[in-house]
Amino acid sequence: MSMECVVQGIIETQHVEALEILLQGLCGVQRERLRVHELCFKSGPNLGVVSSEVRLLCDLDQPEPTWTVKHVGGPMRGAGADQISVMVRTMIESKVSKNALRMFYALGYKLDHELLKVGFAFHFQRTAHISVSVSSVNKMPKVHAVDEAVPVTPGMQIVDVTAPATPENYSEVAAAVSSFCEFLAPLVHLSKPFISTGVVPTAAAAAASLMSDGGGTTL
Amino acid sequence: MPVKWLLHWQPNQGSTFSSQILNEVTQSIESLNGVKEGTWKATLNYYKPMLQDQANQAEFPREFVGISLLEEPDKYYFVIRSQRIVVEADSSIQMIMESLQSYKCKLSFYFEGLEYQLGDFRLRVGKVVPTHAETIRGVVMEVEYLPISSMGMAKKLMEEFLEIWQEAMSKRSLPGKFVNKELNFEKFGLGDNYTPQHTAVGYAFFMANLMAAIQAGRG
């Protein structure tokens, strides 16, 4: 079974550059561009004993768009889960050929909503394989009209930190993600998704510090 | 990858399939000095939608198959013939389908048998068996022409091979013959260059023919 550890936060667009400098210093890898069209499908009313959701992700940053199907389960619950500051949930991914979109429509899945995420990401190893992405979330005025996408919340961007895990190692992975997030605390507060804590009040000062000396300051 | 033809066993009017045909086929290949190279296996799964109301069944594809091929152990293929859809995915897509619970695998078939090298041709002959039973429902033959991946370029050679093969088989007085059923791969968005997706489409049609023949035999 595959799982993932996830945290999320929001940051004002004006501080994204500072966050990028910080991440560059912390991760030690090149940043990658992110331009992903995310289509969220829900099973139609008659299909399945329970309703199901599946996401199709189209990476538009490649010369030829590449597709991935992703299924995300509900978060782990219970006393153990409450003590972990990151969300742990089942997650299964599969690369697919471009006909997957037609296939899910044909199988009776309906498009629930779609987004375009534009930004950048860092992928690196620190006990766990961690991915950090900073992106603006954009919505489309017409179905699949990626070129006409506009930001859902202009002035704000989303920070996602994820790491793949297994039932055997999710505690260590969660701890690695947690400790990494502490380094980002001056600029962005990261927590379990859907539990919003708003922007960091001191982000402006932290950002100014990072920008003025190119990231040499220890926060 | 090399061009491959899937040969269907076409029984004479009024005759039924017998597993003796399989023995005759392997003996024919060996009499042509085919060199046994090993065994092979493929699987085809029929998926049915899990519906809350059976009355709306017509909204969903009647035939939705998933296929795994020996030469692509990390991949899985879906075919919806009625909509001319073929999708290539990572094997993890099967776990996604299980998690969604919208479609369940209700019937599966194995294709398994022996593989031979005959000059520039690779031949596979196998029995078609439902996974839950021992009865052999049919025989399949794969003919691959190793030097060429363009279907157009390989056509004449494959036709010549089929003639030789049919002649060799006719000497055994069997109640039928192997035929090639030409498929319109273009309708599935597939090109002249042969790929595993072509094989997946081929097996979907092969099984449709076999099921129709079994039904006709019963009726």
Tab-separated table of C-alpha atoms in Angstrom:
chain	number	residue	atom	x	y	z
A	1	MET	CA	0.000	0.000	0.000
A	2	SER	CA	1.343	3.432	-0.787
A	3	MET	CA	0.774	6.497	1.335
A	4	GLU	CA	1.851	10.091	1.510
A	5	CYS	CA	2.534	12.656	4.193
A	6	VAL	CA	1.142	16.082	3.353
A	7	VAL	CA	1.141	19.585	4.769
A	8	GLN	CA	-0.051	22.784	3.198
A	9	GLY	CA	0.131	26.503	3.809
A	10	ILE	CA	-0.476	29.852	2.160
A	11	ILE	CA	1.889	32.688	1.442
A	12	GLU	CA	1.463	36.141	-0.011
A	13	THR	CA	2.722	36.387	-3.591
A	14	GLN	CA	5.041	39.242	-2.632
A	15	HIS	CA	6.989	36.840	-0.370
A	16	VAL	CA	7.295	33.978	-2.860
A	17	GLU	CA	10.669	35.160	-4.121
A	18	ALA	CA	12.075	35.104	-0.587
A	19	LEU	CA	10.657	31.634	-0.064
A	20	GLU	CA	12.331	30.508	-3.250
A	21	ILE	CA	15.697	31.792	-2.013
A	22	LEU	CA	15.191	30.000	1.295
A	23	LEU	CA	14.214	26.760	-0.413
A	24	GLN	CA	17.155	26.992	-2.798
A	25	GLY	CA	19.479	27.186	0.190
A	26	LEU	CA	17.766	24.397	2.116
A	27	CYS	CA	17.195	21.867	-0.647
A	28	GLY	CA	20.437	22.155	-2.562
A	29	VAL	CA	18.790	21.224	-5.860
A	30	GLN	CA	17.629	23.114	-8.907
A	31	ARG	CA	14.073	24.342	-8.826
A	32	GLU	CA	11.720	22.889	-11.420
A	33	ARG	CA	8.949	24.721	-13.173
A	34	LEU	CA	5.456	23.631	-12.322
A	35	ARG	CA	2.526	23.910	-14.672
A	36	VAL	CA	-0.040	21.234	-13.908
A	37	HIS	CA	-3.633	20.982	-15.047
A	38	GLU	CA	-5.478	19.080	-12.344
A	39	LEU	CA	-8.847	17.559	-13.236
A	40	CYS	CA	-10.918	16.148	-10.391
A	41	PHE	CA	-13.503	13.544	-11.314
A	42	LYS	CA	-16.352	12.156	-9.280
A	43	SER	CA	-18.322	9.042	-10.109
A	44	GLY	CA	-21.743	9.760	-11.589
A	45	PRO	CA	-24.853	9.325	-9.422
A	46	ASN	CA	-25.531	5.676	-10.231
A	47	LEU	CA	-21.959	4.429	-10.332
A	48	GLY	CA	-20.506	2.502	-7.421
A	49	VAL	CA	-21.990	1.536	-4.060
A	50	VAL	CA	-20.155	4.552	-2.678
A	51	SER	CA	-19.126	7.588	-4.685
A	52	SER	CA	-15.490	7.755	-5.710
A	53	GLU	CA	-13.066	10.476	-6.744
A	54	VAL	CA	-10.047	10.347	-8.938
A	55	ARG	CA	-7.676	13.049	-10.183
A	56	LEU	CA	-6.043	13.352	-13.559
A	57	LEU	CA	-2.912	15.484	-13.626
A	58	CYS	CA	-1.557	16.802	-16.879
A	59	ASP	CA	1.991	18.126	-16.730
A	60	LEU	CA	1.991	20.975	-19.224
A	61	ASP	CA	5.612	21.842	-18.652
A	62	GLN	CA	6.834	18.990	-20.871
A	63	PRO	CA	7.165	19.364	-24.676
A	64	GLU	CA	4.502	16.615	-24.877
A	65	PRO	CA	1.975	16.829	-22.013
A	66	THR	CA	2.242	13.807	-19.715
A	67	TRP	CA	-0.645	12.403	-17.691
A	68	THR	CA	-0.907	10.832	-14.250
A	69	VAL	CA	-3.915	9.340	-12.480
A	70	LYS	CA	-3.950	9.873	-8.733
A	71	HIS	CA	-6.243	8.439	-6.087
A	72	VAL	CA	-6.092	9.915	-2.633
A	73	GLY	CA	-7.704	8.247	0.360
A	74	GLY	CA	-9.087	9.760	3.505
A	75	PRO	CA	-6.585	10.825	6.189
A	76	MET	CA	-5.465	8.423	8.890
A	77	ARG	CA	-7.547	8.913	11.999
A	78	GLY	CA	-7.271	8.123	15.669
A	79	ALA	CA	-5.142	9.130	18.615
A	80	GLY	CA	-1.931	8.251	16.792
A	81	ALA	CA	-2.858	10.409	13.812
A	82	ASP	CA	-3.815	13.330	16.046
A	83	GLN	CA	-0.349	13.337	17.518
A	84	ILE	CA	1.289	13.637	14.117
A	85	SER	CA	1.414	17.185	12.809
A	86	VAL	CA	1.293	16.092	9.171
A	87	MET	CA	-1.586	14.443	7.348
A	88	VAL	CA	-0.967	10.796	6.488
A	89	ARG	CA	-3.204	9.259	3.838
A	90	THR	CA	-3.243	6.537	1.212
A	91	MET	CA	-2.161	7.720	-2.192
A	92	ILE	CA	-1.790	5.723	-5.394
A	93	GLU	CA	-0.443	7.155	-8.618
A	94	SER	CA	-0.103	5.793	-12.100
A	95	LYS	CA	1.294	7.313	-15.250
A	96	VAL	CA	-1.192	6.983	-18.083
A	97	SER	CA	-1.363	7.664	-21.794
A	98	LYS	CA	-3.360	10.654	-22.999
A	99	ASN	CA	-6.604	8.731	-23.583
A	100	ALA	CA	-7.159	8.388	-19.840
A	101	LEU	CA	-9.340	11.503	-19.872
A	102	ARG	CA	-11.689	10.041	-22.508
A	103	MET	CA	-11.655	6.754	-20.638
A	104	PHE	CA	-12.865	8.181	-17.334
A	105	TYR	CA	-15.641	10.082	-19.089
A	106	ALA	CA	-16.629	6.855	-20.872
A	107	LEU	CA	-16.652	4.966	-17.557
A	108	GLY	CA	-19.228	7.348	-16.103
A	109	TYR	CA	-17.019	9.779	-14.198
A	110	LYS	CA	-17.992	13.446	-14.264
A	111	LEU	CA	-15.675	16.427	-14.074
A	112	ASP	CA	-16.184	17.916	-10.630
A	113	HIS	CA	-13.703	20.767	-10.917
A	114	GLU	CA	-10.400	21.583	-12.551
A	115	LEU	CA	-7.457	23.801	-11.647
A	116	LEU	CA	-4.264	24.997	-13.188
A	117	LYS	CA	-1.328	25.186	-10.784
A	118	VAL	CA	1.523	27.404	-11.923
A	119	GLY	CA	4.712	27.890	-9.996
A	120	PHE	CA	7.821	25.950	-9.082
A	121	ALA	CA	8.879	22.905	-7.087
A	122	PHE	CA	11.901	21.426	-5.358
A	123	HIS	CA	12.373	17.661	-5.063
A	124	PHE	CA	15.085	16.431	-2.718
A	125	GLN	CA	16.096	13.747	-0.259
A	126	ARG	CA	16.219	14.380	3.486
A	127	THR	CA	15.519	11.082	5.284
A	128	ALA	CA	12.497	10.985	3.037
A	129	HIS	CA	11.938	12.007	-0.561
A	130	ILE	CA	10.358	15.433	-0.067
A	131	SER	CA	8.654	17.633	-2.646
A	132	VAL	CA	7.889	21.287	-1.997
A	133	SER	CA	5.797	23.225	-4.459
A	134	VAL	CA	4.806	26.868	-4.457
A	135	SER	CA	2.043	27.695	-6.887
A	136	SER	CA	-0.803	29.968	-7.761
A	137	VAL	CA	-4.054	28.120	-8.163
A	138	ASN	CA	-6.028	29.163	-11.226
A	139	LYS	CA	-9.539	28.386	-12.353
A	140	MET	CA	-10.869	28.159	-15.896
A	141	PRO	CA	-13.818	30.190	-17.185
A	142	LYS	CA	-14.702	27.404	-19.636
A	143	VAL	CA	-14.167	23.647	-19.400
A	144	HIS	CA	-10.532	22.709	-20.118
A	145	ALA	CA	-9.694	26.296	-21.174
A	146	VAL	CA	-6.210	26.229	-19.695
A	147	ASP	CA	-5.008	29.300	-21.595
A	148	GLU	CA	-7.756	31.447	-20.080
A	149	ALA	CA	-7.108	30.444	-16.466
A	150	VAL	CA	-7.191	33.159	-13.806
A	151	PRO	CA	-5.989	33.015	-10.178
A	152	VAL	CA	-8.537	31.918	-7.621
A	153	THR	CA	-6.912	34.109	-4.967
A	154	PRO	CA	-4.756	36.774	-6.577
A	155	GLY	CA	-2.000	37.831	-4.217
A	156	MET	CA	-1.850	34.462	-2.448
A	157	GLN	CA	-0.087	31.225	-3.354
A	158	ILE	CA	-0.232	27.711	-1.970
A	159	VAL	CA	2.728	25.859	-0.536
A	160	ASP	CA	2.475	22.048	-0.624
A	161	VAL	CA	4.972	19.739	1.035
A	162	THR	CA	4.536	16.029	0.331
A	163	ALA	CA	6.560	12.866	0.789
A	164	PRO	CA	5.689	9.288	-0.205
A	165	ALA	CA	5.448	6.773	2.641
A	166	THR	CA	4.518	3.188	3.481
A	167	PRO	CA	2.665	1.710	6.452
A	168	GLU	CA	6.101	0.701	7.827
A	169	ASN	CA	7.824	4.068	7.618
A	170	TYR	CA	5.183	6.798	7.741
A	171	SER	CA	6.228	7.907	11.253
A	172	GLU	CA	9.792	8.610	10.141
A	173	VAL	CA	8.601	10.297	6.961
A	174	ALA	CA	6.144	12.445	8.920
A	175	ALA	CA	8.937	13.438	11.326
A	176	ALA	CA	11.228	14.345	8.407
A	177	VAL	CA	8.519	16.499	6.809
A	178	SER	CA	7.730	18.135	10.153
A	179	SER	CA	11.316	19.029	10.907
A	180	PHE	CA	11.823	20.403	7.389
A	181	CYS	CA	8.757	22.581	7.772
A	182	GLU	CA	10.263	24.217	10.850
A	183	PHE	CA	12.863	25.833	8.586
A	184	LEU	CA	10.097	27.446	6.570
A	185	ALA	CA	8.213	28.715	9.618
A	186	PRO	CA	9.426	32.330	9.373
A	187	LEU	CA	7.769	32.652	5.983
A	188	VAL	CA	4.951	30.121	5.871
A	189	HIS	CA	3.043	28.097	8.405
A	190	LEU	CA	2.438	24.557	7.200
A	191	SER	CA	-0.209	22.290	8.656
A	192	LYS	CA	-2.597	19.516	7.747
A	193	PRO	CA	-4.634	20.465	4.647
A	194	PHE	CA	-8.071	21.984	5.260
A	195	ILE	CA	-6.882	23.328	8.610
A	196	SER	CA	-5.978	26.828	7.563
A	197	THR	CA	-3.807	28.911	9.850
A	198	GLY	CA	-3.464	31.940	7.615
A	199	VAL	CA	-0.294	33.787	6.710
A	200	VAL	CA	2.680	34.219	9.035
A	201	PRO	CA	2.504	37.707	10.579
A	202	THR	CA	6.273	38.148	10.564
A	203	ALA	CA	6.685	36.955	6.989
A	204	ALA	CA	7.342	40.458	5.696
A	205	ALA	CA	10.304	40.928	8.009
A	206	ALA	CA	11.673	37.496	7.257
A	207	ALA	CA	11.304	38.051	3.538
A	208	ALA	CA	13.023	41.411	3.702
A	209	SER	CA	15.912	39.799	5.512
A	210	LEU	CA	16.254	37.069	2.902
A	211	MET	CA	16.016	39.432	-0.037
A	212	SER	CA	18.501	41.965	1.266
A	213	ASP	CA	21.482	39.685	1.508
A	214	GLY	CA	20.544	36.986	-1.001
A	215	GLY	CA	19.733	34.337	1.569
A	216	GLY	CA	22.922	34.427	3.574
A	217	THR	CA	21.111	35.265	6.819
A	218	THR	CA	20.359	32.475	9.222
A	219	LEU	CA	16.743	32.943	10.330
B	1	MET	CA	8.719	-3.232	-31.122
B	2	PRO	CA	8.274	-5.932	-33.787
B	3	VAL	CA	5.000	-6.208	-35.691
B	4	LYS	CA	2.700	-8.830	-34.245
B	5	TRP	CA	-0.354	-10.564	-35.658
B	6	LEU	CA	-2.843	-12.355	-33.435
B	7	LEU	CA	-4.259	-15.357	-35.220
B	8	HIS	CA	-7.782	-16.543	-34.474
B	9	TRP	CA	-8.818	-20.167	-34.721
B	10	GLN	CA	-11.737	-20.308	-37.169
B	11	PRO	CA	-13.525	-23.641	-36.723
B	12	ASN	CA	-15.258	-25.298	-39.659
B	13	GLN	CA	-19.041	-25.064	-39.728
B	14	GLY	CA	-20.547	-27.304	-37.078
B	15	SER	CA	-17.277	-28.303	-35.435
B	16	THR	CA	-16.403	-27.631	-31.803
B	17	PHE	CA	-13.110	-26.623	-30.274
B	18	SER	CA	-10.951	-29.400	-28.927
B	19	SER	CA	-7.759	-29.134	-26.901
B	20	GLN	CA	-6.186	-31.576	-29.373
B	21	ILE	CA	-5.824	-28.591	-31.706
B	22	LEU	CA	-3.249	-27.110	-29.333
B	23	ASN	CA	-1.055	-30.245	-29.549
B	24	GLU	CA	-1.307	-30.261	-33.342
B	25	VAL	CA	-0.224	-26.622	-33.471
B	26	THR	CA	2.884	-27.136	-31.349
B	27	GLN	CA	3.794	-30.222	-33.374
B	28	SER	CA	3.425	-28.222	-36.590
B	29	ILE	CA	5.768	-25.531	-35.333
B	30	GLU	CA	8.297	-28.126	-34.267
B	31	SER	CA	8.031	-29.855	-37.651
B	32	LEU	CA	8.996	-26.535	-39.251
B	33	ASN	CA	12.095	-26.545	-37.001
B	34	GLY	CA	10.806	-23.937	-34.600
B	35	VAL	CA	13.088	-23.710	-31.545
B	36	LYS	CA	11.310	-23.756	-28.197
B	37	GLU	CA	12.355	-20.725	-26.159
B	38	GLY	CA	10.151	-20.861	-23.113
B	39	THR	CA	6.684	-20.165	-21.830
B	40	TRP	CA	4.503	-17.072	-21.987
B	41	LYS	CA	1.377	-15.749	-20.356
B	42	ALA	CA	-1.029	-12.850	-20.717
B	43	THR	CA	-4.178	-11.975	-18.777
B	44	LEU	CA	-7.410	-10.300	-19.781
B	45	ASN	CA	-9.898	-9.073	-17.172
B	46	TYR	CA	-13.514	-8.091	-17.802
B	47	TYR	CA	-14.721	-5.234	-15.585
B	48	LYS	CA	-18.344	-4.581	-14.799
B	49	PRO	CA	-19.749	-1.357	-13.336
B	50	MET	CA	-21.089	-1.584	-9.791
B	51	LEU	CA	-24.487	0.079	-10.192
B	52	GLN	CA	-27.044	1.103	-7.627
B	53	ASP	CA	-29.769	0.800	-10.248
B	54	GLN	CA	-29.338	-1.892	-12.907
B	55	ALA	CA	-31.919	-0.194	-15.107
B	56	ASN	CA	-29.326	2.371	-16.245
B	57	GLN	CA	-26.785	-0.206	-17.370
B	58	ALA	CA	-26.836	1.089	-20.945
B	59	GLU	CA	-25.131	4.320	-19.814
B	60	PHE	CA	-21.938	2.398	-19.101
B	61	PRO	CA	-19.636	0.527	-21.473
B	62	ARG	CA	-20.760	-3.057	-21.944
B	63	GLU	CA	-17.210	-4.206	-22.449
B	64	PHE	CA	-14.343	-2.731	-20.465
B	65	VAL	CA	-11.233	-4.880	-20.346
B	66	GLY	CA	-7.877	-4.705	-18.621
B	67	ILE	CA	-4.914	-6.565	-20.056
B	68	SER	CA	-1.471	-7.436	-18.740
B	69	LEU	CA	1.272	-8.535	-21.133
B	70	LEU	CA	4.413	-10.537	-20.421
B	71	GLU	CA	6.673	-8.141	-22.347
B	72	GLU	CA	5.499	-5.139	-20.280
B	73	PRO	CA	5.484	-6.385	-16.669
B	74	ASP	CA	5.129	-2.869	-15.190
B	75	LYS	CA	2.249	-1.820	-17.407
B	76	TYR	CA	-1.465	-2.450	-17.659
B	77	TYR	CA	-3.764	-1.729	-20.591
B	78	PHE	CA	-7.431	-0.788	-20.759
B	79	VAL	CA	-9.600	-1.137	-23.853
B	80	ILE	CA	-13.161	0.062	-24.395
B	81	ARG	CA	-13.870	-1.242	-27.895
B	82	SER	CA	-17.215	0.510	-28.370
B	83	GLN	CA	-15.562	3.888	-27.863
B	84	ARG	CA	-12.291	3.049	-29.621
B	85	ILE	CA	-10.327	3.772	-26.451
B	86	VAL	CA	-7.019	2.163	-25.465
B	87	VAL	CA	-5.020	3.377	-22.476
B	88	GLU	CA	-1.573	2.369	-21.311
B	89	ALA	CA	-0.927	2.791	-17.571
B	90	ASP	CA	1.472	1.718	-14.834
B	91	SER	CA	0.446	-1.541	-13.110
B	92	SER	CA	-0.492	0.531	-10.049
B	93	ILE	CA	-3.652	1.572	-11.957
B	94	GLN	CA	-5.117	-1.796	-10.889
B	95	MET	CA	-4.815	-0.737	-7.242
B	96	ILE	CA	-6.519	2.546	-8.128
B	97	MET	CA	-9.409	0.678	-9.772
B	98	GLU	CA	-9.737	-1.518	-6.668
B	99	SER	CA	-9.788	1.525	-4.408
B	100	LEU	CA	-12.419	3.304	-6.511
B	101	GLN	CA	-14.749	0.306	-6.294
B	102	SER	CA	-16.784	1.633	-9.207
B	103	TYR	CA	-15.784	-1.229	-11.472
B	104	LYS	CA	-14.990	-4.754	-10.403
B	105	CYS	CA	-13.284	-7.547	-12.265
B	106	LYS	CA	-15.912	-10.224	-12.769
B	107	LEU	CA	-14.267	-12.573	-15.236
B	108	SER	CA	-10.663	-13.203	-16.212
B	109	PHE	CA	-8.873	-15.266	-18.810
B	110	TYR	CA	-5.304	-16.483	-19.077
B	111	PHE	CA	-3.529	-16.962	-22.363
B	112	GLU	CA	-0.610	-19.270	-21.722
B	113	GLY	CA	1.613	-21.590	-23.635
B	114	LEU	CA	4.932	-21.958	-25.422
B	115	GLU	CA	7.132	-19.574	-27.316
B	116	TYR	CA	9.190	-20.523	-30.379
B	117	GLN	CA	11.789	-18.892	-32.597
B	118	LEU	CA	11.407	-19.697	-36.292
B	119	GLY	CA	13.951	-17.779	-38.373
B	120	ASP	CA	13.039	-14.080	-38.071
B	121	PHE	CA	9.664	-14.952	-36.566
B	122	ARG	CA	8.719	-15.429	-32.943
B	123	LEU	CA	5.660	-17.589	-32.459
B	124	ARG	CA	3.595	-17.968	-29.352
B	125	VAL	CA	0.842	-20.504	-29.144
B	126	GLY	CA	-1.371	-20.669	-26.118
B	127	LYS	CA	-4.573	-21.958	-24.649
B	128	VAL	CA	-7.323	-19.591	-23.525
B	129	VAL	CA	-8.512	-20.554	-20.059
B	130	PRO	CA	-10.853	-18.812	-17.618
B	131	THR	CA	-8.905	-18.209	-14.406
B	132	HIS	CA	-11.477	-19.940	-12.237
B	133	ALA	CA	-11.765	-23.108	-14.355
B	134	GLU	CA	-9.677	-25.663	-16.201
B	135	THR	CA	-11.673	-25.809	-19.461
B	136	ILE	CA	-9.756	-24.642	-22.481
B	137	ARG	CA	-12.034	-22.259	-24.356
B	138	GLY	CA	-9.808	-21.577	-27.356
B	139	VAL	CA	-6.346	-21.275	-28.771
B	140	VAL	CA	-4.432	-18.121	-29.686
B	141	MET	CA	-1.354	-17.706	-31.799
B	142	GLU	CA	0.932	-14.681	-31.845
B	143	VAL	CA	3.190	-14.232	-34.847
B	144	GLU	CA	5.902	-11.593	-34.540
B	145	TYR	CA	8.204	-10.537	-37.335
B	146	LEU	CA	11.265	-9.388	-35.405
B	147	PRO	CA	13.131	-7.157	-37.892
B	148	ILE	CA	10.286	-4.721	-38.654
B	149	SER	CA	8.085	-2.449	-36.517
B	150	SER	CA	6.087	-0.858	-39.338
B	151	MET	CA	2.839	-2.734	-39.913
B	152	GLY	CA	2.609	-1.525	-43.497
B	153	MET	CA	6.105	-2.728	-44.316
B	154	ALA	CA	5.626	-6.107	-42.631
B	155	LYS	CA	2.225	-6.889	-44.159
B	156	LYS	CA	3.343	-8.822	-47.237
B	157	LEU	CA	5.818	-10.953	-45.290
B	158	MET	CA	3.255	-11.733	-42.624
B	159	GLU	CA	0.733	-12.754	-45.309
B	160	GLU	CA	3.328	-15.057	-46.886
B	161	PHE	CA	4.108	-16.582	-43.500
B	162	LEU	CA	0.403	-17.129	-42.836
B	163	GLU	CA	0.043	-18.975	-46.157
B	164	ILE	CA	2.930	-21.293	-45.279
B	165	TRP	CA	1.505	-21.803	-41.816
B	166	GLN	CA	-2.005	-22.564	-43.050
B	167	GLU	CA	-0.556	-25.082	-45.500
B	168	ALA	CA	1.460	-26.803	-42.764
B	169	MET	CA	-1.659	-26.958	-40.584
B	170	SER	CA	-3.909	-28.236	-43.385
B	171	LYS	CA	-1.832	-31.418	-43.548
B	172	ARG	CA	-3.116	-32.318	-40.094
B	173	SER	CA	-6.793	-32.463	-41.110
B	174	LEU	CA	-7.989	-30.261	-38.304
B	175	PRO	CA	-11.579	-28.955	-38.216
B	176	GLY	CA	-10.659	-25.329	-38.856
B	177	LYS	CA	-7.839	-22.934	-39.629
B	178	PHE	CA	-5.981	-19.941	-38.284
B	179	VAL	CA	-6.934	-16.588	-39.739
B	180	ASN	CA	-5.804	-13.027	-39.253
B	181	LYS	CA	-8.540	-10.470	-38.635
B	182	GLU	CA	-7.353	-7.072	-39.777
B	183	LEU	CA	-8.080	-4.333	-37.282
B	184	ASN	CA	-8.467	-0.617	-37.861
B	185	PHE	CA	-5.928	0.584	-35.315
B	186	GLU	CA	-6.227	4.148	-36.593
B	187	LYS	CA	-9.661	4.414	-35.021
B	188	PHE	CA	-7.965	3.803	-31.676
B	189	GLY	CA	-5.502	6.604	-32.339
B	190	LEU	CA	-2.686	4.131	-32.996
B	191	GLY	CA	-0.170	4.572	-35.781
B	192	ASP	CA	1.717	2.344	-38.188
B	193	ASN	CA	4.538	1.702	-35.705
B	194	TYR	CA	3.592	-1.366	-33.668
B	195	THR	CA	3.286	-0.965	-29.867
B	196	PRO	CA	1.972	-2.944	-26.873
B	197	GLN	CA	-1.216	-0.853	-27.147
B	198	HIS	CA	-1.819	-2.524	-30.532
B	199	THR	CA	-1.470	-5.912	-28.803
B	200	ALA	CA	-3.946	-4.885	-26.110
B	201	VAL	CA	-6.517	-3.856	-28.748
B	202	GLY	CA	-5.827	-7.122	-30.582
B	203	TYR	CA	-6.572	-9.200	-27.492
B	204	ALA	CA	-9.771	-7.279	-26.763
B	205	PHE	CA	-11.050	-8.086	-30.271
B	206	PHE	CA	-9.753	-11.650	-30.053
B	207	MET	CA	-11.788	-12.305	-26.916
B	208	ALA	CA	-14.872	-10.619	-28.351
B	209	ASN	CA	-14.682	-13.008	-31.326
B	210	LEU	CA	-14.093	-16.003	-29.097
B	211	MET	CA	-17.000	-15.146	-26.793
B	212	ALA	CA	-19.273	-14.681	-29.829
B	213	ALA	CA	-18.166	-18.070	-31.205
B	214	ILE	CA	-18.802	-19.755	-27.842
B	215	GLN	CA	-22.273	-18.164	-27.663
B	216	ALA	CA	-23.025	-19.203	-31.253
B	217	GLY	CA	-21.895	-22.760	-30.449
B	218	ARG	CA	-24.294	-22.885	-27.519
B	219	GLY	CA	-27.230	-21.462	-29.467
